[in-house]
Backbone as numpy.savetxt, mean C-alpha at the origin, in Angstrom:
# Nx Ny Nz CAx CAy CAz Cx Cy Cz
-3.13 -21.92 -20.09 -2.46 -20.91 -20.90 -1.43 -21.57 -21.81
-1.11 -20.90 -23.14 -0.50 -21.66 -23.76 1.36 -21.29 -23.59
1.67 -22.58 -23.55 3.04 -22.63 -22.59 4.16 -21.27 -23.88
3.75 -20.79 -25.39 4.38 -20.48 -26.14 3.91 -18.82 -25.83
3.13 -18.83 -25.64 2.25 -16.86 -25.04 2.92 -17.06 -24.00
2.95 -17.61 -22.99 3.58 -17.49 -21.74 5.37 -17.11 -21.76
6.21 -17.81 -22.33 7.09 -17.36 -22.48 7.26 -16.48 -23.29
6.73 -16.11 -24.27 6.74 -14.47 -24.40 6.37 -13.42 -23.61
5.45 -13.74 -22.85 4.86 -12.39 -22.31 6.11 -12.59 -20.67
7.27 -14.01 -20.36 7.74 -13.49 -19.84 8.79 -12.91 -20.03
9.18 -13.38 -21.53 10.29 -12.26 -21.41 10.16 -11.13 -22.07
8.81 -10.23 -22.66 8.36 -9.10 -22.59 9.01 -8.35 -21.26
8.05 -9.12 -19.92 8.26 -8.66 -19.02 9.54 -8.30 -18.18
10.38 -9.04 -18.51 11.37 -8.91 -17.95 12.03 -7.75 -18.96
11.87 -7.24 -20.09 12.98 -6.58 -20.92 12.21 -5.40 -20.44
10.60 -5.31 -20.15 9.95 -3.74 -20.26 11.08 -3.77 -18.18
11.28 -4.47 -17.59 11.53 -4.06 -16.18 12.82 -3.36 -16.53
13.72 -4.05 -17.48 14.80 -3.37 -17.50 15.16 -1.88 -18.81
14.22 -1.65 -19.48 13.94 -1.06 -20.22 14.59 -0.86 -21.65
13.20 -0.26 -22.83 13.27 -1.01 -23.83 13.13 0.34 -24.61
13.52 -0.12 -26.06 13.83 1.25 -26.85 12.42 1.59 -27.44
12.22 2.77 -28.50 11.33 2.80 -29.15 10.81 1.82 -29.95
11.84 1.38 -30.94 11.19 0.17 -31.90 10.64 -1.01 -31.20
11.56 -1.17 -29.90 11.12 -2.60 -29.00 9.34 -2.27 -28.73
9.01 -1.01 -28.21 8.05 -0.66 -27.33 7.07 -0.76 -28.68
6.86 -0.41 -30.04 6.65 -0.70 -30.86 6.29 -2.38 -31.55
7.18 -2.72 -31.18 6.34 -4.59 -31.54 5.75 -5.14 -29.94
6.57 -4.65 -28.78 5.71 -4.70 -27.90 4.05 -4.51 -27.85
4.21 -3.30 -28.43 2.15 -2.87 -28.70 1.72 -3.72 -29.94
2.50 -4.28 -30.59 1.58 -5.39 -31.89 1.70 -6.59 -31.28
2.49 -7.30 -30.27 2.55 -8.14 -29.67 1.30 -8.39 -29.34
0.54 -7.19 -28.11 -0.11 -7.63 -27.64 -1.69 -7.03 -28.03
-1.68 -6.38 -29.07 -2.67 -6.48 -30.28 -2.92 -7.82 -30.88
-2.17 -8.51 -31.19 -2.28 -9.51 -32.19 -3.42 -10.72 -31.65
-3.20 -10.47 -29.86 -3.72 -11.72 -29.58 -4.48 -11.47 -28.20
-5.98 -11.31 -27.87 -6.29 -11.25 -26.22 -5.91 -11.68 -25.41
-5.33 -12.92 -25.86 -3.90 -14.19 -24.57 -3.11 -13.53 -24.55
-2.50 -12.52 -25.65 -1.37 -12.02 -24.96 -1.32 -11.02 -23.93
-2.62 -10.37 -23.85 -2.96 -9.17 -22.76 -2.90 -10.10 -21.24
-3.55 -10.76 -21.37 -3.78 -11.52 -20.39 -2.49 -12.36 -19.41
-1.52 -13.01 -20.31 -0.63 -13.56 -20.23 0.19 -12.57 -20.02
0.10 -11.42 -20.47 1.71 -10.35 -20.06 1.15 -9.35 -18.25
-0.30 -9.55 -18.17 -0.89 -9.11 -16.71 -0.13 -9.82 -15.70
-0.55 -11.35 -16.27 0.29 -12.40 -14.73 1.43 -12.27 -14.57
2.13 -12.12 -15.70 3.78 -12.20 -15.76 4.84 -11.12 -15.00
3.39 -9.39 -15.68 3.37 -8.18 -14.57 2.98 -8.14 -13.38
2.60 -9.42 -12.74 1.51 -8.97 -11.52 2.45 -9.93 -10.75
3.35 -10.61 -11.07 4.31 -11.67 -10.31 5.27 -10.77 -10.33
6.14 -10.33 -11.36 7.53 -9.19 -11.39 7.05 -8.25 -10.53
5.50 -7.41 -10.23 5.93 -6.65 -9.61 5.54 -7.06 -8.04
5.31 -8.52 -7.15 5.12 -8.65 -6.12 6.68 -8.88 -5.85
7.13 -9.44 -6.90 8.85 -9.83 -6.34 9.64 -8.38 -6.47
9.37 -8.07 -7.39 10.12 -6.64 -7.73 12.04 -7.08 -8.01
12.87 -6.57 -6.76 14.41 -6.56 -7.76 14.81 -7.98 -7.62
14.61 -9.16 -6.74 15.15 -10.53 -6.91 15.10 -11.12 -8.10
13.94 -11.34 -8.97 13.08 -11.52 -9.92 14.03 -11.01 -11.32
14.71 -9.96 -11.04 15.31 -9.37 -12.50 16.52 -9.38 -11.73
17.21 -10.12 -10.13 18.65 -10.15 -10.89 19.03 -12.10 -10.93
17.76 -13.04 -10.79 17.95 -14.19 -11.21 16.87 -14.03 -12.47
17.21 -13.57 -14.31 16.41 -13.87 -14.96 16.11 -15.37 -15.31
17.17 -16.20 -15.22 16.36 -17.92 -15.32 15.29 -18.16 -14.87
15.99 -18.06 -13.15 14.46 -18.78 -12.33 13.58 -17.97 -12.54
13.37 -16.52 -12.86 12.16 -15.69 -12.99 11.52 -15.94 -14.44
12.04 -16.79 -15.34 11.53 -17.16 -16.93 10.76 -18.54 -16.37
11.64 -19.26 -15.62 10.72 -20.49 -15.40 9.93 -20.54 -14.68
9.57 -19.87 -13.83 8.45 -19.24 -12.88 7.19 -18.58 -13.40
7.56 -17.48 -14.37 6.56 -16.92 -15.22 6.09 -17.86 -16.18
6.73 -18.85 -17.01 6.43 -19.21 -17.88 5.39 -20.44 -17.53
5.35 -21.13 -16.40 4.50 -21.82 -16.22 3.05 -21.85 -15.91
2.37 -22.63 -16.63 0.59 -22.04 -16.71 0.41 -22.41 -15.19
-0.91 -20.71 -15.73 -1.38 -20.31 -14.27 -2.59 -21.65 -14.13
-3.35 -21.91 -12.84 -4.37 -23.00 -12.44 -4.61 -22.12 -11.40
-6.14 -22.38 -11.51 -6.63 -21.96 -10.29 -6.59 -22.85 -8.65
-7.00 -21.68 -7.72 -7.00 -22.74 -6.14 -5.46 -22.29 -5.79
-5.15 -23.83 -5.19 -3.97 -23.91 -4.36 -2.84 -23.78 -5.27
-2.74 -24.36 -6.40 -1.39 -24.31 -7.50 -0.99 -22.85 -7.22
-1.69 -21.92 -7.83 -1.68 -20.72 -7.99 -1.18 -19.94 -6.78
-1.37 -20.80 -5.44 -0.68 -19.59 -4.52 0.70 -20.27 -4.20
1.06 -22.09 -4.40 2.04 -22.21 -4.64 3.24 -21.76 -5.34
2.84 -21.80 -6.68 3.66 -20.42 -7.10 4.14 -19.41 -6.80
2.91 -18.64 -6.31 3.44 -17.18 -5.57 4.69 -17.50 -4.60
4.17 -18.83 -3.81 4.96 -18.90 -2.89 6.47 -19.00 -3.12
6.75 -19.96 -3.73 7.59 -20.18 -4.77 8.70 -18.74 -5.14
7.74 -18.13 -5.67 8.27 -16.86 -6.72 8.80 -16.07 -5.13
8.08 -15.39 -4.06 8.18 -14.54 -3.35 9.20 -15.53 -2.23
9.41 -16.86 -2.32 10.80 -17.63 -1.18 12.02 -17.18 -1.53
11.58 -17.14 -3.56 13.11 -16.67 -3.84 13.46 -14.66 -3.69
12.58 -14.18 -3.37 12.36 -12.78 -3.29 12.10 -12.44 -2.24
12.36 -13.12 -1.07 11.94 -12.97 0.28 13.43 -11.51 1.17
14.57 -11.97 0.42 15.70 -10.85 0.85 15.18 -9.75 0.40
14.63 -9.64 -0.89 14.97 -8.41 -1.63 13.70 -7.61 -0.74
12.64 -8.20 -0.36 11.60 -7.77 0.15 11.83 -7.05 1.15
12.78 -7.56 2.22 13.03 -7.41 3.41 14.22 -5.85 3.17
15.22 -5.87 2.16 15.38 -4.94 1.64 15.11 -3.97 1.03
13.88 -4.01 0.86 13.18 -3.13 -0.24 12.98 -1.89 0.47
12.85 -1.97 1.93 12.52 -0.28 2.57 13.75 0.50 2.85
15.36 -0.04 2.45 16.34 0.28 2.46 16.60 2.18 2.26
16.05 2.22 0.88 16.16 3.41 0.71 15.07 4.59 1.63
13.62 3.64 1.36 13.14 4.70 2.64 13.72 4.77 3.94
14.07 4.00 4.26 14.88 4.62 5.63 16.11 5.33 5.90
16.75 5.39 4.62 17.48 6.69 4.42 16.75 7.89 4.29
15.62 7.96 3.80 15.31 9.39 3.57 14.16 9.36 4.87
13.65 8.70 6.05 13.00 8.32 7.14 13.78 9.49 8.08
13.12 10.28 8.70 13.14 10.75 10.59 12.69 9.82 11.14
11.73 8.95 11.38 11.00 8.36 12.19 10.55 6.85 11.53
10.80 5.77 11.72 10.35 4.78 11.01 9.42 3.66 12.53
8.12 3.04 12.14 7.75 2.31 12.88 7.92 0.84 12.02
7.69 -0.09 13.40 8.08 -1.58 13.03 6.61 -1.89 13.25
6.11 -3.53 12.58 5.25 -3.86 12.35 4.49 -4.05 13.56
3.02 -3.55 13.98 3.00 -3.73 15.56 2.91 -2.57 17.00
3.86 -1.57 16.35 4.76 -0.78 16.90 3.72 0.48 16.70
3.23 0.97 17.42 1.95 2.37 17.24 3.13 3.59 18.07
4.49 4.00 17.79 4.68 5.04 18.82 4.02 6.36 18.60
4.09 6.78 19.84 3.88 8.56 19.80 5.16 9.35 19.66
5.55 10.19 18.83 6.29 11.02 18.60 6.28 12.41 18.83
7.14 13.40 19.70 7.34 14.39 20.14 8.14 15.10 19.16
7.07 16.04 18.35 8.35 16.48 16.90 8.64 18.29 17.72
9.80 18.73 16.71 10.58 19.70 17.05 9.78 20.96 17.72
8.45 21.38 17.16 7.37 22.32 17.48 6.48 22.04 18.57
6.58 20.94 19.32 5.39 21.08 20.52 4.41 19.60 19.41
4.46 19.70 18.71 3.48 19.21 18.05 3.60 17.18 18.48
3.00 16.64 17.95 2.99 14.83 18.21 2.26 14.15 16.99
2.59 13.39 16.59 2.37 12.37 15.55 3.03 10.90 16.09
1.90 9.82 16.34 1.61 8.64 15.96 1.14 7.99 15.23
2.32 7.10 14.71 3.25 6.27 13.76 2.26 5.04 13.96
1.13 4.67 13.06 0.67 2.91 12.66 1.96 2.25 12.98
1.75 0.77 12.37 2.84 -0.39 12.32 2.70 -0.01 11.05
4.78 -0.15 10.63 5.07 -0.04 9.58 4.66 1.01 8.96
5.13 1.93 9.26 5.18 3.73 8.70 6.10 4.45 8.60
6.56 5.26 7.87 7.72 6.30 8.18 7.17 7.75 7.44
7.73 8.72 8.18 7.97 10.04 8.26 9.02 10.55 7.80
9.22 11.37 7.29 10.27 12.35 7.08 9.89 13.91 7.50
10.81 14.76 8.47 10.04 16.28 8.64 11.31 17.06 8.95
10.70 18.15 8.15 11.94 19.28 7.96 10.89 20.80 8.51
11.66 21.10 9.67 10.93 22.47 10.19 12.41 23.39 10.28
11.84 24.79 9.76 12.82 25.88 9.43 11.57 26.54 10.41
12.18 27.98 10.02 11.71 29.32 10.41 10.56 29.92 9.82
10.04 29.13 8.46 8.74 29.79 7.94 8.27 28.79 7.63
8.13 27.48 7.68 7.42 26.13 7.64 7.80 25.03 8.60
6.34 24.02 8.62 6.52 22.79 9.42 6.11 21.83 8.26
7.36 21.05 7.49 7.01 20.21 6.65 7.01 18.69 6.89
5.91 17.86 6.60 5.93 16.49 7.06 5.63 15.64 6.09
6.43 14.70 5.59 6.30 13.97 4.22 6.04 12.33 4.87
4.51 12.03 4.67 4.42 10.87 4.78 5.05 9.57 3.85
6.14 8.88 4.32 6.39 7.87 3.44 6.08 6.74 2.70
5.39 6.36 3.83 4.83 5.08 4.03 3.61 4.80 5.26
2.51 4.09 5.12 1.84 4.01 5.78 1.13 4.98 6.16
0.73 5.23 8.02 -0.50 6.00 8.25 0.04 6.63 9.51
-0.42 7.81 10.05 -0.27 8.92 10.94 -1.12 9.63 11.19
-1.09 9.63 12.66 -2.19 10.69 13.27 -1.35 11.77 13.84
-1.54 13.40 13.61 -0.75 14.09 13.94 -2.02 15.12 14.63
-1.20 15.32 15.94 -1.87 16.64 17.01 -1.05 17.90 16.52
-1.54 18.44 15.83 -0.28 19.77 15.84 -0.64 21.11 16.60
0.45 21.37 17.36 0.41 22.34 17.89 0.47 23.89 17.16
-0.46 24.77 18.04 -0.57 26.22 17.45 0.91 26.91 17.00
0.92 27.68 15.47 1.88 28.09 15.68 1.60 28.88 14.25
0.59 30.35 14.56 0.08 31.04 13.52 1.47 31.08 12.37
2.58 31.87 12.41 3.65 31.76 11.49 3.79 30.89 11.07
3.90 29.30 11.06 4.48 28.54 10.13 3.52 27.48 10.19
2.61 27.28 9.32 2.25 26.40 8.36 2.31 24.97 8.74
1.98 23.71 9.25 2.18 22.76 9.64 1.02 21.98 7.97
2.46 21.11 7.29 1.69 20.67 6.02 2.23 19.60 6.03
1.38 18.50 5.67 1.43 17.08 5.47 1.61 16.43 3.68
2.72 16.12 3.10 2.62 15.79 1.73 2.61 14.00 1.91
1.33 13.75 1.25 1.48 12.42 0.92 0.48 11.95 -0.34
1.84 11.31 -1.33 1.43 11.33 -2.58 1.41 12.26 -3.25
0.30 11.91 -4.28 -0.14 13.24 -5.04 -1.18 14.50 -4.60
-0.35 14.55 -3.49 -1.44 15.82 -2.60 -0.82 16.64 -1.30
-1.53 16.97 -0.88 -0.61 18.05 0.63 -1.98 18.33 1.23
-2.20 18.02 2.71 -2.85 18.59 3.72 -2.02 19.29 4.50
-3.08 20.77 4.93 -2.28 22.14 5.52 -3.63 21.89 7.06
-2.78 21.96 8.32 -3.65 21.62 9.28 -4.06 23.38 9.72
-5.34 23.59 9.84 -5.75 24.46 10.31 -5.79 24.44 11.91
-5.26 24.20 13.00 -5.14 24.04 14.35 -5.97 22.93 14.43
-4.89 21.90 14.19 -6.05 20.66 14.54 -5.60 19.48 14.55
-6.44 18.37 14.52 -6.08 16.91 14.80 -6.17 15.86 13.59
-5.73 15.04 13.10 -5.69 14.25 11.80 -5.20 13.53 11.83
-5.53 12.34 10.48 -5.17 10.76 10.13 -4.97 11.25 8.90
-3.93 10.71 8.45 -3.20 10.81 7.05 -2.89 8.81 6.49
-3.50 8.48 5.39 -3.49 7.11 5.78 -2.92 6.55 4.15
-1.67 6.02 4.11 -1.13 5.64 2.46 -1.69 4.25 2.63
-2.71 3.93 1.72 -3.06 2.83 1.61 -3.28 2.23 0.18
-2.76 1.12 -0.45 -3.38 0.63 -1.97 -3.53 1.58 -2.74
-2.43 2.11 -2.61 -2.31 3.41 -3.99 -3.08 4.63 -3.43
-3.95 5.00 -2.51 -4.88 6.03 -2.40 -4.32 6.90 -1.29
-4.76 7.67 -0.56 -4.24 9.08 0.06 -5.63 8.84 1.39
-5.97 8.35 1.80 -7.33 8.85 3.31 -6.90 9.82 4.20
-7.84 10.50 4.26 -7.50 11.67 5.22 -9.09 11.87 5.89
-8.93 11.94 7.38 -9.81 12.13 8.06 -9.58 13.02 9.75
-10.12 13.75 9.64 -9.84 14.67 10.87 -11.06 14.58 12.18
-9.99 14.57 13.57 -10.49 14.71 14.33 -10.76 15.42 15.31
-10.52 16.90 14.69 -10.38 18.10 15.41 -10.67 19.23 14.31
-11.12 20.43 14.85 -11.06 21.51 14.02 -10.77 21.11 12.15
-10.21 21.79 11.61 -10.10 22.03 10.06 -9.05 21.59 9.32
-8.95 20.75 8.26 -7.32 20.83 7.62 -7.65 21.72 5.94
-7.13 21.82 5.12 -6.93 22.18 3.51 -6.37 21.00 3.11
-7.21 20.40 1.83 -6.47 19.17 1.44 -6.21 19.67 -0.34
-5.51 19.41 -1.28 -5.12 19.79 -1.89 -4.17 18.65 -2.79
-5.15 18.39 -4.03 -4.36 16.78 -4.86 -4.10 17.59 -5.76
-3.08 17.17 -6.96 -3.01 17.30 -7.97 -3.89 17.81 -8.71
-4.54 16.76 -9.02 -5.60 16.99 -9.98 -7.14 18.02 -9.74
-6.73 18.72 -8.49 -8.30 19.94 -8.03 -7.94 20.93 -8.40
-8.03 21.46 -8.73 -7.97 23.22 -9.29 -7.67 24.15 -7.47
-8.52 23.76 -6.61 -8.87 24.21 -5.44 -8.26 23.79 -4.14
-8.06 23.89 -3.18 -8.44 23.25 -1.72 -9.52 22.80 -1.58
-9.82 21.77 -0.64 -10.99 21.75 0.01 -11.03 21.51 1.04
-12.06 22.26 1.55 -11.48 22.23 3.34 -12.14 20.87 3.85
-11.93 20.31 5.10 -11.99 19.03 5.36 -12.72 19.41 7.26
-13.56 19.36 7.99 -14.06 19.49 8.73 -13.84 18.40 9.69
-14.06 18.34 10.91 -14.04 17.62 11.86 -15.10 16.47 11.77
-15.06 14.76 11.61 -15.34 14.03 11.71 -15.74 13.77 10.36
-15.27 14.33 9.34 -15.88 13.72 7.98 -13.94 13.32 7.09
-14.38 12.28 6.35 -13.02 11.87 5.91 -13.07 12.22 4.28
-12.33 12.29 3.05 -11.96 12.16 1.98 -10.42 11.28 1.26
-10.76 10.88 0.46 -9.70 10.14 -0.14 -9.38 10.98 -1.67
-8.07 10.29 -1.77 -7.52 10.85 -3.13 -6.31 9.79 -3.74
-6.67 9.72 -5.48 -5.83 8.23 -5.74 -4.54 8.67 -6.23
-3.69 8.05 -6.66 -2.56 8.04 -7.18 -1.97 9.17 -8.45
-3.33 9.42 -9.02 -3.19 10.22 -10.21 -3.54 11.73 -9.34
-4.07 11.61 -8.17 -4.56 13.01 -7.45 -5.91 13.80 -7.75
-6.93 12.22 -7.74 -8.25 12.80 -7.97 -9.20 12.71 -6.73
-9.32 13.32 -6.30 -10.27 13.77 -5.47 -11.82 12.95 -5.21
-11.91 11.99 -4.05 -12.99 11.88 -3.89 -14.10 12.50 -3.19
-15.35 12.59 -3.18 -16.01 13.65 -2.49 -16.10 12.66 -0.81
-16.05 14.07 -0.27 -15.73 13.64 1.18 -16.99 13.10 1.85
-16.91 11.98 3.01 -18.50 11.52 3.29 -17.90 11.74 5.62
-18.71 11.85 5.92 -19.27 11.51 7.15 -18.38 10.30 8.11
-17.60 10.88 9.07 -17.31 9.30 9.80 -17.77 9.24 10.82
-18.79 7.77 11.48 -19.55 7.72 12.35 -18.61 8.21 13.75
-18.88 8.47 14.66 -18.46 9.00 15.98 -17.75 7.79 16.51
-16.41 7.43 16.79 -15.56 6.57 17.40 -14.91 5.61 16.20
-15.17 5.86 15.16 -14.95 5.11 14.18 -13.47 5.88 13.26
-13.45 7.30 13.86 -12.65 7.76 12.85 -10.96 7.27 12.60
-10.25 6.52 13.81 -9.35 6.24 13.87 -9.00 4.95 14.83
-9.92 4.10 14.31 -9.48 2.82 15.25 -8.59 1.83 15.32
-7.73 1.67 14.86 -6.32 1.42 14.58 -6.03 2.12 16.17
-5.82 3.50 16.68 -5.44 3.56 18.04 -6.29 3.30 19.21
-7.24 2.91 18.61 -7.96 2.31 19.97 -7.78 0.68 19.77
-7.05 0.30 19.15 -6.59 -1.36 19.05 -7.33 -2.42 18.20
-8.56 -1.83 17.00 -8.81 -2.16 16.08 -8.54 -1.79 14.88
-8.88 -2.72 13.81 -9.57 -2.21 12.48 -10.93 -2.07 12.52
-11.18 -1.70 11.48 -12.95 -1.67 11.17 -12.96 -0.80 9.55
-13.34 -2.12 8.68 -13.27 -1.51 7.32 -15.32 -2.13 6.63
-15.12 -1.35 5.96 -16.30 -1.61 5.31 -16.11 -1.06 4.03
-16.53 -2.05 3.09 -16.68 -1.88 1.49 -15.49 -1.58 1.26
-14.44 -2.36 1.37 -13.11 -2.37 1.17 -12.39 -3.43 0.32
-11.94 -3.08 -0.65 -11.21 -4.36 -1.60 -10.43 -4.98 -0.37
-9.98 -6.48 -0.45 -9.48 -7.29 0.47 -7.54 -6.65 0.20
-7.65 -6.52 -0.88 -5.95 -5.94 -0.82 -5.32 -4.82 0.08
-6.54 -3.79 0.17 -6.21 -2.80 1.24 -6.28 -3.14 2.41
-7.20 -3.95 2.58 -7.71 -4.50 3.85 -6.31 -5.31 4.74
-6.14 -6.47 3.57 -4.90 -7.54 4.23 -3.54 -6.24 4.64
-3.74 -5.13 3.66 -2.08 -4.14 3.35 -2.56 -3.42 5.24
-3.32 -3.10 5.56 -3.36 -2.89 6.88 -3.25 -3.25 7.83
-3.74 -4.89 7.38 -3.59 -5.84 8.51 -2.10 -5.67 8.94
-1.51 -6.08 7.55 -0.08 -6.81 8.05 0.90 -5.27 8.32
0.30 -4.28 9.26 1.21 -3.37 9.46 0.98 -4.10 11.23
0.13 -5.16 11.44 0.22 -5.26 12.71 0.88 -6.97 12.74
1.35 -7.34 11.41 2.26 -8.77 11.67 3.48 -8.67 11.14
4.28 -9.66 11.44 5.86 -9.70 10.37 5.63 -10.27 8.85
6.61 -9.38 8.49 6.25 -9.94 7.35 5.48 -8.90 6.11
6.08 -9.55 4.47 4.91 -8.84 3.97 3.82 -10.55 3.70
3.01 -9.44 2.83 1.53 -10.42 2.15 0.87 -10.15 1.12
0.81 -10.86 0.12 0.57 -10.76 -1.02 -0.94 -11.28 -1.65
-1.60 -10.87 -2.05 -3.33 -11.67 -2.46 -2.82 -12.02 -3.75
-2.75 -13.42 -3.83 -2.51 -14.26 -5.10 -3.09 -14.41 -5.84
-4.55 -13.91 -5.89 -5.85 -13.40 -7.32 -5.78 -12.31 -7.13
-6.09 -11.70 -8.59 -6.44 -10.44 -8.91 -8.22 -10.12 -8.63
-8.42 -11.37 -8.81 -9.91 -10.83 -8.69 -10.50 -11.17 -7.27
-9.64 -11.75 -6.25 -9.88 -12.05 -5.03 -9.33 -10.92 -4.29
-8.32 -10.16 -4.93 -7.43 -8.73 -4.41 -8.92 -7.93 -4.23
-9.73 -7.68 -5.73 -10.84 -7.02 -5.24 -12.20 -6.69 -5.17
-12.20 -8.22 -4.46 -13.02 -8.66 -3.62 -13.49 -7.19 -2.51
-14.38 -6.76 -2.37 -14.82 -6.27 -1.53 -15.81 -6.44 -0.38
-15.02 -6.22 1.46 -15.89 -7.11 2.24 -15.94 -6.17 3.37
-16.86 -5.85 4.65 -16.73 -5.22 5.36 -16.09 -6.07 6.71
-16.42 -5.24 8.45 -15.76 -6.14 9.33 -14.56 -5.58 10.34
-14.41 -5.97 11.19 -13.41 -5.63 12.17 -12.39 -6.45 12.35
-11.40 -6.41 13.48 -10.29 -6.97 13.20 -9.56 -6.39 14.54
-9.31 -7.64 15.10 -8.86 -7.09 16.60 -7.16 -7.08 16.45
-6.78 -5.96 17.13 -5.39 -6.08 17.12 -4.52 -6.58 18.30
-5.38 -6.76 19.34 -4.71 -7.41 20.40 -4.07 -8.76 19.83
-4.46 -9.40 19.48 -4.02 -10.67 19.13 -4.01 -11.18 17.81
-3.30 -10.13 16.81 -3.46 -10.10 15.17 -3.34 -11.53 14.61
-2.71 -12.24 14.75 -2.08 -13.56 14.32 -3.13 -14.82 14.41
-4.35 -14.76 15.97 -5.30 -15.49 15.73 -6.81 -14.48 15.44
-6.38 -13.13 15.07 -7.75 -12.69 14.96 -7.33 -12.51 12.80
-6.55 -12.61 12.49 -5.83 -13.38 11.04 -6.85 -14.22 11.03
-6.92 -15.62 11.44 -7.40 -17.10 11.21 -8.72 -16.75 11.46
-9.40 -16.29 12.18 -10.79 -15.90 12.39 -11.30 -15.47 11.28
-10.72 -14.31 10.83 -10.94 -13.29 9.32 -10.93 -14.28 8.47
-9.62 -15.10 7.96 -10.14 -15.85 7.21 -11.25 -16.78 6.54
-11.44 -17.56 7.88 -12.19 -18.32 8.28 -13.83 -17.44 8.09
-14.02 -16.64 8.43 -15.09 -15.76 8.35 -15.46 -15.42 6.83
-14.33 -14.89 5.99 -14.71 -14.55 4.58 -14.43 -15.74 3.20
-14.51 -17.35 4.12 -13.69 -18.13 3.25 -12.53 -17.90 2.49
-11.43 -17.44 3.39 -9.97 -17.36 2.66 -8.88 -18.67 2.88
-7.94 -18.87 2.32 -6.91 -19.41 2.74 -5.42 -18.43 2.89
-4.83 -19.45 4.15 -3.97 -18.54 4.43 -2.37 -19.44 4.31
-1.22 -19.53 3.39 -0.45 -20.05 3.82 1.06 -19.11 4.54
1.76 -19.57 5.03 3.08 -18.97 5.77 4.20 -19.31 5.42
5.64 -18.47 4.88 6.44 -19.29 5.13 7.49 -18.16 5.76
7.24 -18.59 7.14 7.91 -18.17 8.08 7.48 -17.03 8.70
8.06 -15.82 8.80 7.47 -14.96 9.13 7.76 -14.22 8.23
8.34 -14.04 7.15 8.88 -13.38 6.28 7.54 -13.12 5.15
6.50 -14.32 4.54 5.74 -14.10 3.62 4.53 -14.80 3.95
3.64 -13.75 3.80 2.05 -14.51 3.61 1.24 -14.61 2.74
0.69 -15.67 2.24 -0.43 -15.55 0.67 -1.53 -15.68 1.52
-2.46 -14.64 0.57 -3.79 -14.96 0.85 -4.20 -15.36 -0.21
-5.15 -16.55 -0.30 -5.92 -17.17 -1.63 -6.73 -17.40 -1.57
């Protein structure tokens, strides 16, 4: 990459993080008209700012000399990351700060509890999840924050037991469910009686039946719902994974609700990669090295704080 596109597109990046006026946003779009390197070159520059996120914009030096250096494929390339995310390793660790202010219930990485909420009802908490729930006198409201939840809810014709996560809301019809925030998308799969699922973007409800799952993305579009084989619908509590036809980014973003640490996929086009496969959770850390090893990945560590996959 050429070392003169590169430092533009990083300090594009850094001025769009802190934000930029009309006229700016304006040579911004001829900027990156003028030249296909520059599309390209302002992706990496975006795709590093936003794994570091706030460290990154409050050292702008080291985040100019970091961005600005050409990308190489292989090992260089996750050096870097590494690099970029050692110096962003606090802010990371800080970053769920505010969700846990607005958190009832937060799980740690690992950590599957069962929860006894105010109505009779129970919801278990994945690794690395939080809840928020507000029950009055004419509703049971439950705002998924983060991560994934299986909720038993108990009967209680008057008030409404509704799940908001994302751009959508599931209403449980007396029944059992997985609510799952994963790589931008919404999974929902039930294992009992009926829920109403309800995105943004449907005109409708649609009702959701016992053993069949649907997803919904970020913008709140609706995928059509398919079939989940019998024992498969929630294995995460029986002490696996089991993904199939899954970009590797969602895949690793699940894993590591069962290690310390976050983890980052240092290609974009290795992010989505799509691979099927299981994944034992008894022993995440060497059933990690197996996975790897299995889909030709590399894995480096630094510490317990950050993991690249490359």
């Amino acid at each position: 990459m050429n070392r003169r596109i590169a430092e533009q597109a990083a300090d594009w990046a850094l001025r769009l993080a802190d934000g930029i006026s009309e006229p700016e946003r304006l040579d911004f779009d001829a900027w990156l008209r003028r030249d296909p390197a520059h599309g390209r070159a302002f992706d990496r520059a975006r795709r590093i700012m936003g794994e570091a996120g706030m460290a990154l914009r409050l050292d702008t030096d080291f985040t100019r000399r970091l961005l600005r250096r050409p990308e190489k494929r292989g090992g260089p390339t996750a050096i870097v990351v590494l690099l970029v995310l050692a110096a962003a390793g606090g802010a990371f660790l800080a970053a769920d700060g505010p969700l846990r202010l607005r958190a009832d219930f937060v799980s740690a990485a690992g950590d599957m509890p069962r929860i006894a909420l105010s109505d009779g009802s129970y919801v278990t908490l994945n690794g690395e999840s939080a809840i928020a729930a507000h029950f009055d006198a004419g509703t049971r409201s439950v705002t998924l924050l983060k991560g994934e939840a299986y909720f038993e809810v108990a009967s209680d014709p008057a008030r409404p037991f509704v799940v908001t996560a994302g751009p959508g809301r599931i209403e449980a019809r007396g029944t059992a469910f997985d609510v799952n925030l994963v790589g931008g998308e919404v999974d929902v799969t039930v294992t009992e009686h009926t829920v109403a699922v309800k995105a943004t973007a449907a005109g409708a409800e649609t009702l959701l039946a016992s053993g069949r799952r649907l997803a919904y993305d970020d913008q709140g579009i609706l995928r059509r719902p398919e079939p989940v084989p019998e024992g498969f619908e929630t294995p995460w509590r029986q002490g696996r994974l089991i993904f199939e036809d899954r970009p590797l980014s969602m895949v690793a973003e699940e894993i590591f609700r069962h290690l310390p640490g976050k983890v980052v996929v240092a290609d974009r086009a290795l992010a989505g990669r799509r691979i099927s496969g299981s994944f034992d959770l008894a022993d995440p850390e060497a059933a990690l090295a197996s996975f790897a090893t299995a889909f030709g990945l590399r894995v480096a560590h630094l510490g317990s704080v950050l993991t690249v996959i490359y």
